[in-house]
Amino acid sequence: MDERTPVLIGAGQFTYRGDPASSPSPTTLLKIAAERAATDAGLGADALARADAVAVAGYSIDAAGSKQGAIPHSSNPPAQLSAMLGAAPRWAAYSEMGGNTPQYMINVLAERIARGETGVALAVGCEFLGSTMKRLARGLPFDDWAAVEDESLDPPPRIGDPRPGNSPYEARYGLNRPINVYPLFENALRARDGRSIADHQARLGRLFSRFTEVAAGNPEAWFPIRRTPEELVTVTEKNRMIGFPYPKLLNAIMEVDQSAAVILASVKAARELGVPEDRWVYLHGCADANDLWHVLERRDFHSSPAMRLTGRRALEMAGVGLDRIDHIDLYSCFPVAVEIGAEELGLPLDDPRGFTVTGGLPYMGGPGNNYPMHSVATMMGLLRAKSGTYGLVTANGWYLTKQSTGVYSTTPPSRPFERQDPAVIQREIDAMPHPEVVETPEGRAVVETYTVVHKREGPFLGIVVGRDANGRRFAAHTPADPATLAGMETQEQVGRTGTVGQKEGRNLFTPD
């Protein structure tokens, strides 16, 4: 085997459940996960000083427009973490936003190792919105999170796609929040399949109840609680509707304090470190691509060419079919991400292998941009426990937009690692036909998909994506009267006709 073959040698996870007043700083969360990864590899923490590449997943509070961006934390997480570990990496990077980030970083680092550019690499991330929001609510200070940094250092290079996830037009109609956008996909999928609202809700409950069963057995899960299908979809005071058709328990939970890390190395470096080969896990296949960037540009709202093509490419690179995959973790921020992901990969929704190894984002915890790092860390343990099996991990950023996929196994690869240039798949996706978008539609129109957004007090905003008489796509709000909003949740709206026009500077769709 080529000495430059990349191999994952250690994985670590950490979940903090203590007093928010004493919660670890963000960089300390990173350090804990990294040290646990070293222990998992059978190494001491001092081995982390050998890392010559360090990649840190971007913190959610660093997203553009984040209200928590002023919370004290390091402005250069890779540099501060490296200093804490005693490492002096030749290459260090901080990622752009997106839940695809961990798998993407692993793909990039594996490629660097295969090219001989890196010997030992650390991929790590954390989220800390749980303690952040609790400290803010209680008026607690953040002085202990302040970072002492070398001001002479340049800002860390960013990796990944830096574009905002939505256009200004989409943002005007609320299509800049996952809790508003993913329901659009879900309602479109239900209508395509011709299911009633009640039958589809029952399906969602059955799907995610299986996720809670896995979370209940995961010591790192934020909510290790088994829940029935009915409990997940029945609207109650504690399970209020967020964005129809998703009650709270079907939404990813972001207010967590969790970190995870993976150590990669070349075969040569792994042997030099003395890591036993029974700890080695190989990245057999990988791929990265984006769907058409803006939601309103998509061909439809119930498919994902990027999921399909990255899954196909990763399996082709690995040289295995779906029948060889023993463990699966599909990105699960909302049910529709799993439904579409399974469909695009050719998996039945009742596949006995299940679709999560962690419990999923709503139950294990949806730590912002770092969830798939937990998927990979957990997957490594499963693969080691049953040598020769294969695992598939998918990772999703923004609104079914950015996709990264990985296929893993303890079985040594039969060919050199060669990551395909993501531009190959991207050109195929970008060439796909898609509808024209109009910003100021007028006249007769039909609903393509929709959702109703809720506050604690109840429904307050109807969002419609529709087509005008010329087939052009638009976004609009609906009248906000209680009868209209209530009807949108009890009767199918996809295919409903009406009239669209402007009122007070915004598109308003009034159903017939």
Coordinates of C-alpha atoms in Angstrom, one line a residue:
M1 CA 0.0 0.0 0.0
D2 CA 1.2 3.5 -0.9
E3 CA 2.7 5.1 2.2
R4 CA 0.8 8.3 1.3
T5 CA -2.6 6.5 1.6
P6 CA -4.7 8.6 4.0
V7 CA -6.1 6.8 7.1
L8 CA -8.3 8.0 10.0
I9 CA -6.5 6.9 13.2
G10 CA -8.4 8.6 16.0
A11 CA -11.8 10.1 16.8
G12 CA -13.1 12.0 19.9
Q13 CA -16.4 13.5 21.0
F14 CA -17.4 15.6 24.0
T15 CA -20.8 16.8 25.2
Y16 CA -20.9 19.4 28.1
R17 CA -24.0 19.3 30.3
G18 CA -22.8 21.3 33.3
D19 CA -23.4 24.7 34.6
P20 CA -23.3 27.3 31.8
A21 CA -21.4 29.7 34.0
S22 CA -18.5 27.2 33.9
S23 CA -18.9 26.0 30.4
P24 CA -15.6 25.5 28.5
S25 CA -14.5 28.2 26.0
P26 CA -15.0 27.3 22.4
T27 CA -11.3 26.6 21.9
T28 CA -11.2 24.4 25.0
L29 CA -14.1 22.4 23.5
L30 CA -11.9 21.8 20.4
K31 CA -9.0 20.8 22.6
I32 CA -11.0 18.3 24.6
A33 CA -12.2 16.6 21.4
A34 CA -8.7 16.6 19.9
E35 CA -7.2 15.0 23.0
R36 CA -9.9 12.4 23.1
A37 CA -9.1 11.6 19.4
A38 CA -5.5 11.1 20.4
T39 CA -6.4 8.8 23.2
D40 CA -8.7 6.9 20.8
A41 CA -5.7 6.3 18.5
G42 CA -3.7 5.0 21.5
L43 CA -1.5 8.1 21.6
G44 CA -0.8 10.7 24.2
A45 CA -2.0 14.3 23.8
D46 CA 1.6 15.3 23.0
A47 CA 1.2 13.5 19.7
L48 CA -1.1 16.3 18.5
A49 CA 1.9 18.5 18.3
R50 CA 2.8 16.6 15.1
A51 CA -0.2 17.8 13.3
D52 CA 1.1 19.7 10.2
A53 CA -2.5 20.5 9.0
V54 CA -5.4 21.7 11.2
A55 CA -8.9 22.4 9.9
V56 CA -11.6 23.9 12.2
A57 CA -15.3 23.9 11.3
G58 CA -16.7 27.5 11.3
Y59 CA -18.7 28.4 14.4
S60 CA -22.3 29.2 13.8
I61 CA -22.0 32.5 15.6
D62 CA -19.5 33.6 12.9
A63 CA -22.2 33.4 10.3
A64 CA -23.0 36.6 8.6
G65 CA -25.7 38.5 10.5
S66 CA -25.4 36.4 13.6
K67 CA -26.6 38.2 16.7
Q68 CA -24.1 36.3 18.8
G69 CA -21.1 37.3 16.7
A70 CA -20.0 39.7 19.4
I71 CA -19.6 37.0 22.0
P72 CA -16.0 36.8 23.0
H73 CA -14.2 33.9 21.3
S74 CA -11.1 33.4 19.2
S75 CA -10.8 35.2 15.9
N76 CA -8.4 32.6 14.7
P77 CA -9.5 29.2 16.1
P78 CA -6.9 27.2 14.2
A79 CA -4.0 29.3 15.5
Q80 CA -5.2 29.4 19.1
L81 CA -6.0 25.6 19.1
S82 CA -2.6 24.8 17.5
A83 CA -0.9 26.9 20.2
M84 CA -2.7 25.1 23.0
L85 CA -1.7 21.7 21.4
G86 CA 1.9 22.8 20.9
A87 CA 1.5 22.3 17.1
A88 CA 3.0 24.4 14.3
P89 CA 1.0 23.4 11.3
R90 CA 2.2 24.3 7.8
W91 CA -1.4 24.6 6.7
A92 CA -4.3 25.7 8.8
A93 CA -7.8 26.7 7.8
Y94 CA -11.2 27.8 9.2
S95 CA -14.3 26.8 7.2
E96 CA -17.1 28.7 5.7
M97 CA -20.6 28.0 7.0
G98 CA -22.4 24.7 6.2
G99 CA -23.3 21.4 7.7
N100 CA -21.4 19.7 4.9
T101 CA -18.2 21.1 6.4
P102 CA -16.7 18.2 8.4
Q103 CA -17.0 15.7 5.6
Y104 CA -15.7 18.3 3.2
M105 CA -12.7 19.0 5.5
I106 CA -11.9 15.3 5.7
N107 CA -12.1 15.0 1.9
V108 CA -9.7 17.9 1.5
L109 CA -7.3 16.7 4.2
A110 CA -7.2 13.2 2.8
E111 CA -6.4 14.6 -0.6
R112 CA -3.5 16.6 0.9
I113 CA -2.2 13.5 2.5
A114 CA -2.4 11.5 -0.7
R115 CA -0.5 14.2 -2.5
G116 CA 2.3 14.1 0.1
E117 CA 1.5 17.7 1.3
T118 CA 0.5 16.6 4.8
G119 CA 1.6 13.8 7.2
V120 CA -0.7 14.2 10.2
A121 CA -3.9 16.3 10.1
L122 CA -6.6 17.3 12.6
A123 CA -10.2 18.0 11.6
V124 CA -12.2 19.4 14.5
G125 CA -15.2 21.5 15.3
C126 CA -17.6 22.5 18.1
E127 CA -20.7 24.4 18.8
F128 CA -21.6 26.2 22.0
L129 CA -24.9 27.9 21.5
G130 CA -26.3 26.0 24.4
S131 CA -24.2 27.7 27.0
T132 CA -24.1 30.9 25.0
M133 CA -27.9 31.4 25.0
K134 CA -28.1 30.4 28.7
R135 CA -25.4 32.9 29.7
L136 CA -27.2 35.6 27.7
A137 CA -30.5 34.8 29.3
R138 CA -29.1 34.9 32.8
G139 CA -26.9 37.9 32.2
L140 CA -23.7 35.9 32.8
P141 CA -20.4 37.3 31.6
F142 CA -18.2 35.7 28.9
D143 CA -14.8 37.0 30.3
D144 CA -13.5 33.4 30.7
W145 CA -14.0 32.9 26.9
A146 CA -11.8 35.8 25.9
A147 CA -8.9 34.5 23.8
V148 CA -5.3 35.7 24.2
E149 CA -4.1 35.8 20.6
D150 CA -1.1 36.7 18.6
E151 CA -2.2 39.9 16.9
S152 CA 0.6 39.7 14.4
L153 CA -1.0 36.7 12.7
D154 CA -3.1 37.1 9.6
P155 CA -6.7 35.9 9.7
P156 CA -7.0 32.2 9.0
P157 CA -7.7 31.2 5.4
R158 CA -11.2 30.1 4.8
I159 CA -12.1 26.9 2.9
G160 CA -15.5 26.1 1.4
D161 CA -18.0 28.1 -0.6
P162 CA -18.4 31.6 1.0
R163 CA -21.6 32.6 -0.7
P164 CA -24.6 33.4 1.5
G165 CA -27.2 30.7 1.3
N166 CA -30.0 32.8 -0.1
S167 CA -30.6 35.7 -2.5
P168 CA -31.9 39.1 -1.2
Y169 CA -35.2 38.3 -3.0
E170 CA -35.5 35.0 -1.1
A171 CA -34.6 36.7 2.2
R172 CA -37.5 39.2 1.8
Y173 CA -39.9 36.3 1.9
G174 CA -38.4 34.4 4.8
L175 CA -36.4 31.9 2.7
N176 CA -33.3 32.6 4.7
R177 CA -34.0 30.4 7.7
P178 CA -33.8 26.6 7.6
I179 CA -37.0 26.3 9.7
N180 CA -38.9 28.1 6.9
V181 CA -37.2 26.5 3.8
Y182 CA -37.2 22.8 4.7
P183 CA -40.9 22.7 5.2
L184 CA -41.2 23.9 1.6
F185 CA -39.4 20.7 0.5
E186 CA -41.5 18.5 2.8
N187 CA -44.8 19.8 1.6
A188 CA -43.7 19.5 -2.1
L189 CA -42.6 15.9 -1.5
R190 CA -46.0 15.0 0.2
A191 CA -48.0 16.5 -2.7
R192 CA -45.9 14.8 -5.3
D193 CA -46.6 11.4 -3.7
G194 CA -50.3 12.2 -3.2
R195 CA -50.4 11.5 0.5
S196 CA -52.9 13.2 2.8
I197 CA -51.5 15.5 5.4
A198 CA -52.5 13.1 8.2
D199 CA -50.8 10.1 6.5
H200 CA -47.7 12.1 5.8
Q201 CA -47.4 13.3 9.4
A202 CA -47.7 9.7 10.5
R203 CA -44.9 8.7 8.1
L204 CA -42.6 11.5 9.5
G205 CA -43.3 10.2 13.0
R206 CA -42.4 6.6 12.1
L207 CA -39.2 7.8 10.3
F208 CA -37.8 9.9 13.1
S209 CA -38.9 7.6 16.0
R210 CA -36.2 5.2 14.7
F211 CA -33.7 8.0 15.1
T212 CA -34.7 8.6 18.8
E213 CA -34.1 4.9 19.4
V214 CA -30.5 5.3 18.3
A215 CA -30.1 8.5 20.3
A216 CA -31.4 6.8 23.4
G217 CA -28.3 4.5 23.3
N218 CA -25.8 7.2 22.5
P219 CA -24.0 8.6 25.5
E220 CA -23.1 11.8 23.6
A221 CA -26.7 12.5 22.6
W222 CA -28.2 15.8 23.7
F223 CA -31.6 14.2 24.0
P224 CA -31.1 10.4 24.7
I225 CA -34.8 9.8 24.9
R226 CA -36.8 7.2 23.0
R227 CA -40.0 8.7 21.6
T228 CA -43.0 7.2 19.8
P229 CA -44.1 8.3 16.4
E230 CA -47.2 9.9 17.8
E231 CA -45.2 11.8 20.3
L232 CA -43.1 13.4 17.6
V233 CA -45.9 14.7 15.4
T234 CA -48.6 15.5 17.9
V235 CA -48.7 19.3 18.5
T236 CA -48.7 20.1 22.2
E237 CA -47.6 23.0 24.4
K238 CA -44.1 21.4 24.6
N239 CA -44.1 20.3 21.0
R240 CA -45.5 23.4 19.3
M241 CA -45.6 23.8 15.5
I242 CA -42.5 25.7 14.2
G243 CA -43.0 25.7 10.4
F244 CA -45.8 23.5 9.0
P245 CA -45.6 20.5 8.9
Y246 CA -42.8 20.3 11.5
P247 CA -43.5 20.4 15.2
K248 CA -40.5 21.2 17.4
L249 CA -39.4 17.6 17.9
L250 CA -38.8 17.3 14.1
N251 CA -36.4 20.2 14.0
A252 CA -32.6 20.1 14.5
I253 CA -31.6 21.3 18.0
M254 CA -28.8 23.8 17.7
E255 CA -28.5 25.0 21.3
V256 CA -25.9 22.4 22.3
D257 CA -22.4 22.3 23.7
Q258 CA -20.6 19.6 21.7
S259 CA -17.3 19.0 20.0
A260 CA -15.9 16.3 17.8
A261 CA -12.5 15.7 16.2
V262 CA -10.9 13.2 13.8
I263 CA -7.2 12.6 13.3
L264 CA -6.0 11.7 9.8
A265 CA -2.5 10.6 8.8
S266 CA -0.6 9.0 6.0
V267 CA 0.1 5.3 6.4
K268 CA 3.7 6.2 6.8
A269 CA 3.0 8.7 9.7
A270 CA 0.5 6.3 11.3
R271 CA 3.2 3.6 11.5
E272 CA 5.8 6.1 12.8
L273 CA 3.3 7.1 15.5
G274 CA 2.8 3.5 16.4
V275 CA -0.9 3.5 15.9
P276 CA -2.1 -0.2 15.8
E277 CA -3.6 -1.1 12.4
D278 CA -6.8 -2.3 14.1
R279 CA -7.5 1.4 14.8
W280 CA -7.2 2.4 11.2
V281 CA -10.2 3.4 9.1
Y282 CA -9.9 4.3 5.5
L283 CA -11.8 6.9 3.4
H284 CA -12.6 4.7 0.4
G285 CA -14.7 7.1 -1.5
C286 CA -15.7 10.8 -1.3
A287 CA -17.4 13.5 -3.4
D288 CA -18.5 17.1 -3.1
A289 CA -21.0 19.2 -5.1
N290 CA -23.7 21.9 -4.8
D291 CA -27.2 21.9 -6.0
L292 CA -28.3 25.0 -7.9
W293 CA -27.3 27.6 -5.3
H294 CA -30.5 29.5 -4.7
V295 CA -33.6 27.7 -3.6
L296 CA -35.9 29.4 -6.1
E297 CA -33.6 28.2 -8.9
R298 CA -34.1 24.5 -8.2
R299 CA -35.6 22.2 -10.8
D300 CA -38.2 21.2 -8.1
F301 CA -38.5 20.9 -4.4
H302 CA -38.5 17.2 -3.9
S303 CA -35.1 16.1 -5.4
S304 CA -31.4 16.7 -5.0
P305 CA -29.1 16.0 -7.9
A306 CA -26.1 16.8 -5.7
M307 CA -27.1 14.2 -3.2
R308 CA -27.6 11.6 -6.0
L309 CA -24.4 12.4 -7.9
T310 CA -22.1 12.7 -4.8
G311 CA -23.4 9.5 -3.5
R312 CA -22.9 7.7 -6.8
R313 CA -19.4 9.1 -7.2
A314 CA -18.3 8.2 -3.6
L315 CA -19.6 4.6 -4.1
E316 CA -17.9 4.3 -7.5
M317 CA -14.6 5.6 -6.0
A318 CA -14.9 3.1 -3.2
G319 CA -15.7 0.3 -5.6
V320 CA -18.7 -0.9 -3.7
G321 CA -22.5 -0.9 -4.1
L322 CA -25.2 0.0 -1.6
D323 CA -25.5 -3.7 -0.8
R324 CA -22.0 -3.6 0.7
I325 CA -22.9 -0.7 3.0
D326 CA -23.6 -1.8 6.6
H327 CA -23.9 1.5 8.4
I328 CA -25.6 4.7 7.2
D329 CA -25.7 8.2 8.5
L330 CA -27.8 10.5 6.4
Y331 CA -27.8 14.2 7.3
S332 CA -31.0 14.7 9.3
C333 CA -31.6 18.4 10.1
F334 CA -35.3 17.8 9.1
P335 CA -37.1 14.7 7.9
V336 CA -37.2 15.8 4.3
A337 CA -33.4 15.8 4.2
V338 CA -33.5 12.1 5.0
E339 CA -36.4 11.3 2.7
I340 CA -34.8 13.0 -0.3
G341 CA -31.3 11.6 0.6
A342 CA -32.6 8.1 0.8
E343 CA -34.6 8.4 -2.5
E344 CA -31.6 9.9 -4.4
L345 CA -29.3 7.1 -3.1
G346 CA -31.9 4.4 -4.0
L347 CA -32.7 3.4 -0.4
P348 CA -36.2 2.4 0.7
L349 CA -37.4 4.5 3.7
D350 CA -37.9 1.4 5.8
D351 CA -34.3 0.1 5.1
P352 CA -33.5 -2.2 8.0
R353 CA -30.0 -0.7 8.3
G354 CA -31.5 2.6 9.4
F355 CA -30.3 6.0 8.5
T356 CA -28.4 7.2 11.6
V357 CA -25.5 6.0 13.7
T358 CA -25.7 8.9 16.2
G359 CA -29.5 9.6 16.6
G360 CA -29.6 12.5 14.2
L361 CA -29.6 16.3 14.5
P362 CA -32.9 16.7 16.4
Y363 CA -31.9 14.2 19.1
M364 CA -28.2 13.5 19.1
G365 CA -27.8 17.3 18.6
G366 CA -27.5 19.5 15.5
P367 CA -24.3 21.3 16.4
G368 CA -24.3 23.9 13.7
N369 CA -21.7 23.1 11.1
N370 CA -20.1 20.2 12.9
Y371 CA -22.7 17.4 13.2
P372 CA -21.1 15.1 10.5
M373 CA -17.9 15.1 12.5
H374 CA -19.9 13.3 15.2
S375 CA -21.2 11.0 12.4
V376 CA -17.7 10.1 11.3
A377 CA -16.4 9.7 14.8
T378 CA -19.3 7.3 15.7
M379 CA -19.0 5.5 12.4
M380 CA -15.3 4.8 13.1
G381 CA -16.2 2.9 16.3
L382 CA -18.8 0.8 14.5
L383 CA -16.4 -0.1 11.7
R384 CA -13.7 -1.1 14.1
A385 CA -16.1 -3.2 16.1
K386 CA -17.0 -5.2 13.0
S387 CA -13.9 -5.2 10.8
G388 CA -14.5 -5.3 7.0
T389 CA -17.8 -3.6 7.1
Y390 CA -18.5 -0.3 5.2
G391 CA -20.2 2.9 6.3
L392 CA -21.7 5.8 4.4
V393 CA -21.9 9.4 5.7
T394 CA -23.7 12.2 4.0
A395 CA -23.4 15.9 5.0
N396 CA -25.6 18.8 3.9
G397 CA -25.1 22.6 4.1
W398 CA -27.6 25.4 3.8
Y399 CA -30.9 24.3 2.2
L400 CA -30.1 20.9 0.6
T401 CA -27.5 23.0 -1.2
K402 CA -23.9 21.8 -0.4
Q403 CA -23.4 18.1 -0.3
S404 CA -20.3 16.1 0.8
T405 CA -20.3 12.3 1.0
G406 CA -17.8 9.7 2.4
V407 CA -17.5 5.9 2.3
Y408 CA -15.4 4.4 5.1
S409 CA -14.1 0.9 6.0
T410 CA -11.3 -0.8 8.0
T411 CA -10.6 -2.8 4.8
P412 CA -7.4 -1.5 3.1
P413 CA -8.2 0.1 -0.2
S414 CA -7.2 -1.8 -3.4
R415 CA -6.2 1.4 -5.3
P416 CA -4.6 4.7 -4.6
F417 CA -6.7 7.5 -3.1
E418 CA -7.7 10.0 -5.8
R419 CA -10.3 12.5 -5.1
Q420 CA -12.2 13.7 -8.2
D421 CA -12.2 17.4 -8.8
P422 CA -15.7 18.6 -7.5
A423 CA -16.0 20.7 -10.7
V424 CA -16.7 17.6 -12.7
I425 CA -20.0 16.9 -10.9
Q426 CA -20.7 20.6 -10.6
R427 CA -20.7 21.2 -14.3
E428 CA -23.3 18.5 -14.8
I429 CA -25.6 20.0 -12.1
D430 CA -25.2 23.6 -13.3
A431 CA -26.2 22.5 -16.8
M432 CA -29.5 21.1 -15.7
P433 CA -32.6 23.0 -16.7
H434 CA -34.5 25.1 -14.2
P435 CA -37.3 27.6 -14.2
E436 CA -37.1 31.4 -14.7
V437 CA -37.6 33.4 -11.6
V438 CA -39.7 36.6 -11.5
E439 CA -39.5 39.1 -8.6
T440 CA -42.7 41.0 -9.2
P441 CA -45.3 38.6 -10.6
E442 CA -48.8 39.8 -11.5
G443 CA -52.0 37.9 -12.3
R444 CA -53.1 34.3 -12.2
A445 CA -50.8 31.9 -10.4
V446 CA -50.7 28.4 -8.8
V447 CA -49.0 27.2 -5.6
E448 CA -45.9 25.0 -6.2
T449 CA -45.1 24.6 -2.5
Y450 CA -45.8 26.5 0.8
T451 CA -45.5 26.6 4.5
V452 CA -47.0 28.4 7.5
V453 CA -44.6 29.9 10.0
H454 CA -45.5 29.9 13.7
K455 CA -44.6 31.9 16.8
R456 CA -45.2 30.7 20.3
E457 CA -48.6 32.3 20.1
G458 CA -49.5 30.5 16.9
P459 CA -49.4 30.9 13.1
F460 CA -48.5 34.3 11.8
L461 CA -47.0 34.0 8.3
G462 CA -47.9 32.1 5.1
I463 CA -45.1 31.6 2.6
V464 CA -45.9 30.4 -1.0
V465 CA -43.6 29.5 -3.8
G466 CA -45.6 29.5 -7.0
R467 CA -45.7 29.8 -10.8
D468 CA -47.3 32.6 -12.7
A469 CA -49.3 32.1 -15.9
N470 CA -46.0 32.0 -17.9
G471 CA -44.5 29.3 -15.7
R472 CA -42.1 31.6 -14.0
R473 CA -41.4 30.9 -10.3
F474 CA -42.0 33.5 -7.6
A475 CA -42.0 33.8 -3.8
A476 CA -44.9 35.5 -2.0
H477 CA -46.7 35.8 1.3
T478 CA -50.3 35.0 1.8
P479 CA -53.0 37.0 3.7
A480 CA -52.3 36.6 7.4
D481 CA -55.8 36.2 8.6
P482 CA -56.4 33.2 10.9
A483 CA -58.8 31.4 8.5
T484 CA -56.3 31.4 5.6
L485 CA -53.4 30.2 7.7
A486 CA -55.5 27.5 9.4
G487 CA -56.8 26.3 6.1
M488 CA -53.2 26.0 4.8
E489 CA -52.5 23.4 7.5
T490 CA -55.6 21.3 7.1
Q491 CA -56.0 21.2 3.3
E492 CA -53.5 20.6 0.6
Q493 CA -52.3 23.8 -1.0
V494 CA -50.0 22.6 -3.7
G495 CA -51.8 23.1 -7.0
R496 CA -54.2 25.7 -5.5
T497 CA -54.9 28.6 -7.8
G498 CA -55.1 32.3 -7.0
T499 CA -53.9 35.7 -7.8
V500 CA -50.5 37.3 -7.1
G501 CA -49.6 40.9 -7.0
Q502 CA -47.8 43.5 -5.0
K503 CA -49.1 45.0 -1.7
E504 CA -47.0 47.5 0.3
G505 CA -43.9 46.5 -1.7
R506 CA -44.2 42.7 -1.3
N507 CA -45.7 39.9 -3.3
L508 CA -49.1 38.8 -2.0
F509 CA -50.7 35.5 -3.2
T510 CA -54.4 35.4 -2.5
P511 CA -55.9 31.9 -3.0
D512 CA -59.2 31.5 -4.8

